[in-house]
Coordinates of C-alpha atoms and ligand atoms in Angstrom, one line a residue:
X1 CA 6.5 -8.0 19.8
X2 CA 5.6 -5.1 22.1
X3 CA 2.4 -3.5 23.4
X4 CA 0.7 -1.1 21.1
X5 CA -1.6 0.0 23.6
X6 CA -4.2 -1.6 26.0
X7 CA -5.4 -4.8 24.4
X8 CA -3.1 -4.6 21.5
X9 CA 0.4 -5.6 20.4
X10 CA 2.7 -4.9 17.6
X11 CA 4.6 -7.6 16.0
X12 CA 7.4 -7.0 13.4
X13 CA 7.9 -9.4 10.7
X14 CA 10.7 -9.6 8.4
X15 CA 10.6 -8.6 4.5
X16 CA 13.4 -9.9 2.3
X17 CA 13.5 -6.2 0.5
X18 CA 15.0 -2.9 1.0
X19 CA 12.0 -2.1 3.2
X20 CA 13.1 -4.8 5.6
X21 CA 10.0 -5.3 7.9
X22 CA 6.5 -4.8 8.1
X23 CA 4.3 -4.5 11.4
X24 CA 1.1 -6.5 12.1
X25 CA -1.2 -5.9 15.1
X26 CA -2.9 -8.4 17.3
X27 CA -5.9 -7.3 19.4
X28 CA -7.6 -9.1 22.3
X29 CA -11.4 -9.7 22.0
X30 CA -13.9 -11.5 24.0
X31 CA -13.3 -15.2 22.9
X32 CA -10.2 -14.5 20.9
X33 CA -7.6 -12.4 18.9
X34 CA -7.9 -10.4 16.0
X35 CA -4.8 -10.1 13.6
X36 CA -4.6 -7.0 11.6
X37 CA -2.4 -7.8 8.5
X38 CA -0.3 -11.0 8.1
X39 CA 3.2 -10.3 6.3
X40 CA 4.4 -12.3 3.5
X41 CA 4.1 -16.1 3.1
X42 CA 7.8 -17.0 4.0
X43 CA 9.0 -19.4 6.5
X44 CA 11.0 -16.5 8.1
X45 CA 7.8 -14.3 8.5
X46 CA 5.5 -17.3 9.7
X47 CA 8.1 -18.4 12.2
X48 CA 8.4 -14.7 13.6
X49 CA 4.9 -14.4 13.9
X50 CA 4.6 -17.9 15.7
X51 CA 7.3 -16.8 18.2
X52 CA 5.6 -13.6 18.8
X53 CA 2.2 -15.5 19.5
X54 CA 4.3 -18.0 21.8
X55 CA 5.8 -15.0 23.6
X56 CA 2.3 -14.2 25.0
X57 CA 1.7 -17.9 25.6
X58 CA -0.5 -18.0 22.6
X59 CA -0.8 -20.2 19.5
X60 CA -2.4 -20.0 16.0
X61 CA -5.6 -21.3 17.2
X62 CA -6.4 -18.3 19.4
X63 CA -6.7 -16.0 16.2
X64 CA -10.5 -16.0 15.5
X65 CA -10.5 -12.9 13.0
X66 CA -8.0 -11.8 10.2
X67 CA -8.4 -8.2 9.1
X68 CA -6.8 -6.8 6.3
X69 CA -5.6 -3.1 5.4
X70 CA -5.0 -3.5 1.8
X71 CA -4.0 -5.9 -1.0
X72 CA -0.3 -5.4 -0.9
X73 CA 1.8 -8.8 -0.5
X74 CA 3.6 -7.6 2.6
X75 CA 0.0 -7.2 4.2
X76 CA -1.8 -10.2 2.9
X77 CA 0.8 -12.7 1.7
X78 CA 0.3 -15.2 4.6
X79 CA -3.6 -14.7 5.0
X80 CA -4.6 -17.9 3.3
X81 CA -2.0 -19.8 5.4
X82 CA -2.9 -18.2 8.7
X83 CA -6.5 -19.0 8.0
X84 CA -5.5 -22.8 7.5
X85 CA -3.8 -22.6 10.7
X86 CA -6.1 -20.8 12.9
X87 CA -9.6 -21.4 11.1
X88 CA -10.1 -17.6 11.2
X89 CA -12.1 -15.9 8.6
X90 CA -10.4 -13.3 6.4
X91 CA -12.2 -9.7 6.4
X92 CA -11.4 -7.3 4.0
X93 CA -12.7 -4.3 1.9
X94 CA -14.3 -5.8 -1.4
X95 CA -12.5 -3.7 -3.7
X96 CA -9.2 -4.8 -2.2
X97 CA -10.5 -8.4 -2.0
X98 CA -11.1 -8.4 -5.8
X99 CA -7.4 -8.0 -6.5
X100 CA -6.1 -10.8 -4.3
X101 CA -8.7 -13.5 -5.7
X102 CA -7.1 -16.5 -7.3
X103 CA -6.9 -16.3 -11.1
X104 CA -5.2 -19.6 -11.9
X105 CA -1.7 -20.1 -12.6
X106 CA -1.7 -18.7 -16.1
X107 CA -3.0 -15.5 -15.0
X108 CA 0.2 -13.9 -13.5
X109 CA 0.4 -10.5 -12.4
X110 CA 2.3 -9.3 -15.3
X111 CA 0.1 -10.4 -18.1
X112 CA -2.2 -7.7 -17.1
X113 CA 0.5 -5.2 -16.2
X114 CA 2.3 -5.4 -19.5
X115 CA -0.3 -3.7 -21.9
X116 CA -0.2 -0.9 -19.3
X117 CA 3.7 -0.7 -19.3
X118 CA 3.6 -0.5 -23.2
X119 CA 1.0 2.5 -23.2
X120 CA 3.3 4.4 -20.9
X121 CA 6.5 4.0 -22.9
X122 CA 8.4 1.1 -21.3
X123 CA 10.7 -0.7 -23.6
X124 CA 10.1 -4.5 -23.9
X125 CA 13.5 -5.1 -22.6
X126 CA 12.9 -3.1 -19.2
X127 CA 9.4 -4.9 -19.0
X128 CA 11.2 -8.3 -19.1
X129 CA 13.3 -7.2 -16.4
X130 CA 10.5 -6.1 -14.2
X131 CA 8.8 -9.1 -14.8
X132 CA 11.7 -11.1 -13.6
X133 CA 12.0 -8.9 -10.4
X134 CA 8.1 -9.3 -9.7
X135 CA 8.0 -12.9 -10.0
X136 CA 9.9 -13.2 -6.6
X137 CA 6.8 -11.5 -5.1
X138 CA 4.0 -13.6 -6.4
X139 CA 5.7 -16.6 -4.7
X140 CA 5.4 -15.1 -1.3
X141 CA 1.8 -14.1 -1.9
X142 CA -0.8 -16.8 -1.8
X143 CA -4.0 -15.7 -3.6
X144 CA -7.4 -16.4 -1.8
X145 CA -11.1 -15.4 -1.5
X146 CA -11.9 -13.3 1.4
X147 CA -14.8 -14.5 3.7
X148 CA -16.1 -11.1 5.1
X149 CA -16.2 -7.4 4.0
X150 CA -15.6 -4.2 5.7
X151 CA -16.2 -0.7 4.9
X152 CA -15.2 2.7 6.2
X153 CA -17.0 3.7 9.4
X154 CA -17.5 0.1 10.4
X155 CA -16.3 -0.4 14.2
X156 CA -14.8 -3.4 15.9
X157 CA -14.7 -3.8 19.6
X158 CA -11.5 -5.2 21.3
X159 CA -10.3 -5.2 25.0
X160 CA -8.9 -1.7 24.6
X161 CA -11.7 0.2 23.1
X162 CA -13.0 0.2 19.5
X163 CA -11.2 0.3 16.1
X164 CA -13.0 2.4 13.6
X165 CA -12.3 1.7 10.0
X166 CA -11.3 4.9 8.1
X167 CA -11.0 4.9 4.3
X168 CA -7.7 6.2 3.2
X169 CA -7.3 5.6 -0.6
X170 CA -4.3 6.6 -2.3
X171 CA -1.5 4.1 -1.8
X172 CA -4.2 1.6 -2.8
X173 CA -7.7 1.9 -4.0
X174 CA -9.6 1.2 -0.9
X175 CA -7.1 1.1 1.9
X176 CA -8.1 1.1 5.5
X177 CA -6.4 2.8 8.6
X178 CA -8.0 2.0 12.0
X179 CA -8.5 4.6 14.7
X180 CA -9.1 4.0 18.3
X181 CA -10.4 7.0 19.8
X182 CA -10.5 5.7 23.5
X183 CA -6.7 5.4 23.5
X184 CA -6.2 8.0 20.8
X185 CA -4.3 5.4 18.6
X186 CA -4.2 5.4 15.0
X187 CA -3.2 2.3 13.1
X188 CA -2.2 4.0 10.0
X189 CA -1.1 1.1 8.0
X190 CA 0.5 2.4 4.8
X191 CA -1.2 5.9 4.6
X192 CA 1.3 7.2 7.2
X193 CA 4.6 5.7 7.5
X194 CA 7.3 6.6 10.0
X195 CA 10.4 7.7 7.9
X196 CA 9.4 7.3 4.4
X197 CA 6.4 8.6 2.2
X198 CA 4.0 5.9 0.9
X199 CA 4.3 5.2 -2.9
X200 CA 1.4 6.8 -4.6
X201 CA 1.3 5.3 -8.1
X202 CA -1.1 4.8 -10.8
X203 CA -1.1 1.0 -11.8
X204 CA -3.0 -1.1 -14.2
X205 CA -5.5 -2.0 -11.4
X206 CA -5.6 1.6 -9.9
X207 CA -6.1 4.3 -12.6
X208 CA -7.7 7.7 -12.0
X209 CA -6.2 10.2 -9.8
X210 CA -4.6 8.3 -6.7
X211 CA -2.5 11.3 -5.7
X212 CA -5.8 13.5 -5.4
X213 CA -7.4 10.6 -3.4
X214 CA -4.4 10.4 -1.0
X215 CA -4.3 14.1 -0.4
X216 CA -8.2 13.8 0.4
X217 CA -7.3 10.9 2.6
X218 CA -4.8 13.0 4.5
X219 CA -7.2 15.6 5.2
X220 CA -9.5 13.0 6.8
X221 CA -6.8 11.6 8.9
X222 CA -5.6 15.1 9.9
X223 CA -8.8 15.7 11.7
X224 CA -8.6 12.6 13.9
X225 CA -7.8 13.0 17.5
X226 CA -4.4 11.0 17.8
X227 CA -1.8 10.7 20.4
X228 CA 0.2 7.8 18.8
X229 CA 0.6 6.8 15.1
X230 CA 1.3 3.1 14.6
X231 CA 2.3 2.6 11.0
X232 CA 2.9 -0.6 9.2
X233 CA 6.5 0.1 8.3
X234 CA 8.7 1.7 11.1
X235 CA 8.3 2.7 14.8
X236 CA 5.3 4.2 16.5
X237 CA 5.6 8.0 16.8
X238 CA 3.5 11.3 17.8
X239 CA 2.6 14.3 15.6
X240 CA 0.7 13.0 12.7
X241 CA -0.5 16.5 11.7
X242 CA 3.2 17.5 11.2
X243 CA 3.9 14.5 9.2
X244 CA 1.0 15.2 7.1
X245 CA 2.2 18.8 6.6
X246 CA 5.5 17.5 5.6
X247 CA 4.1 14.9 3.1
X248 CA 2.0 17.6 1.3
X249 CA 5.1 19.7 0.8
X250 CA 6.9 16.5 -0.6
X251 CA 4.2 16.1 -3.2
X252 CA 4.1 19.6 -4.1
X253 CA 7.9 19.6 -4.7
X254 CA 7.4 16.3 -6.9
X255 CA 4.8 18.1 -9.0
X256 CA 7.1 20.8 -9.6
X257 CA 9.8 18.5 -10.6
X258 CA 7.6 16.7 -12.9
X259 CA 6.4 20.1 -14.5
X260 CA 10.0 20.9 -14.8
X261 CA 10.8 17.7 -16.7
X262 CA 7.7 18.1 -18.8
X263 CA 8.8 20.5 -21.6
X264 CA 7.6 21.3 -24.9
X265 CA 8.5 17.9 -26.4
X266 CA 6.1 15.3 -25.7
X267 CA 7.4 12.6 -23.2
X268 CA 6.1 9.3 -22.0
X269 CA 5.6 8.9 -18.2
X270 CA 8.5 6.4 -18.4
X271 CA 10.8 9.1 -20.0
X272 CA 9.7 11.6 -17.4
X273 CA 10.3 9.1 -14.4
X274 CA 13.8 8.5 -15.8
X275 CA 14.4 12.3 -15.7
X276 CA 13.1 12.9 -12.3
X277 CA 14.2 9.6 -10.5
X278 CA 17.3 8.6 -12.6
X279 CA 17.3 5.9 -15.1
X280 CA 20.2 3.8 -13.6
X281 CA 18.1 1.9 -11.1
X282 CA 16.9 -1.6 -10.4
X283 CA 13.8 -2.6 -12.4
X284 CA 11.2 -2.6 -9.5
X285 CA 12.5 0.8 -8.5
X286 CA 11.9 1.9 -12.1
X287 CA 8.5 0.4 -12.1
X288 CA 7.5 2.3 -8.9
X289 CA 8.9 5.5 -10.3
X290 CA 6.9 5.3 -13.5
X291 CA 3.6 4.6 -11.5
X292 CA 4.7 7.6 -9.1
X293 CA 5.3 9.9 -12.2
X294 CA 1.9 9.0 -13.5
X295 CA 0.2 9.7 -10.4
X296 CA 1.7 13.2 -10.2
X297 CA 1.1 13.7 -14.0
X298 CA -2.6 12.7 -13.6
X299 CA -3.0 15.2 -10.7
X300 CA -1.3 18.2 -12.6
X301 CA -3.2 17.2 -15.6
X302 CA -6.5 18.0 -13.7
X303 CA -5.0 21.2 -12.7
X304 CA -4.8 22.0 -16.3
X305 CA -1.0 22.3 -16.1
X306 CA -0.1 19.4 -18.6
X307 CA -1.7 17.9 -21.9
X308 CA -1.7 14.4 -22.9
X309 CA -2.0 12.7 -26.2
X310 CA -1.8 9.3 -27.6
X311 CA 0.9 8.5 -30.3
X312 CA 1.4 5.1 -31.6
X313 CA -0.5 3.6 -28.6
X314 CA 1.8 5.5 -26.1
X315 CA 0.4 8.3 -23.8
X316 CA 2.7 11.3 -24.1
X317 CA 2.7 14.2 -21.8
X318 CA 3.7 17.9 -22.5
X319 CA 3.4 21.2 -20.6
X320 CA 0.0 22.8 -21.1
X321 CA -0.1 25.7 -23.8
X322 CA 3.1 24.6 -25.3
X323 CA 3.2 24.3 -29.3
X324 CA 4.0 20.7 -30.2
X325 CA 7.6 20.5 -30.6
Ligands
ZN401 ZN1 1.1 -1.2 0.9

């Protein structure tokens, strides 16, 4: 836990994954504290958050607001538990809130994901392996109904100025970043990360053109007056415009790799992901690679550079203008 600016603190919480930590932020307000994001619902994470509060001579009851950037488990997993401990309402964008609602024990994540996996060419054995790996996540993510909604442009006052919600879809459908103009801080959540690039993928719950949306979001974020970026993963850094330029280059390169992999023979997104990222990877990594391949395919499809067609219920892609092989 360390100061993130005036009236704001950054708290690093553990994740049991290769990406081994997530940052949440605490903001002092009149009459309490606002918590931005929550970490996973694990004993390690809740104890780390409790210890960070204790380090400021605070406890759960001082939290009077819980604000959520987006619906991914490492950002919302403990929200319901922290609401029970603090009594604070959970505020979230309605589109993101929709996806964390309880759907009953028989409505597990993968029951919806499976038809989508089939439609993009994932063999059943690989779907089973992916389901196995994903089951560990649902245990650490308690579903809930949010109490309040937030939209882009809304502002929230805190002791160090205002937090303005900035819509930055791409990594998730209605992700929010928070800009504090007074201190020139950007709480970039997962839109801008320190060392890595956010996963931009097409998922069963997020179809369409996420990469196009993400590149638009970067244009919005680029214009903000920012001295320090405070991402949800990694350390704070300066130079958001240089970072954005680098990430644009990364996605241009990925599009070129995808186009190189798409030849005259129609291939599924799963086959293309295997060609670009390699096939010898853990199931979760292959699932993310396929989602990412699809995001780039949808993007270059809109540029007219690839064609798609349906064959036996599977979407196949080939380079535009190639005769069917
Ligand atoms: Zn995320």
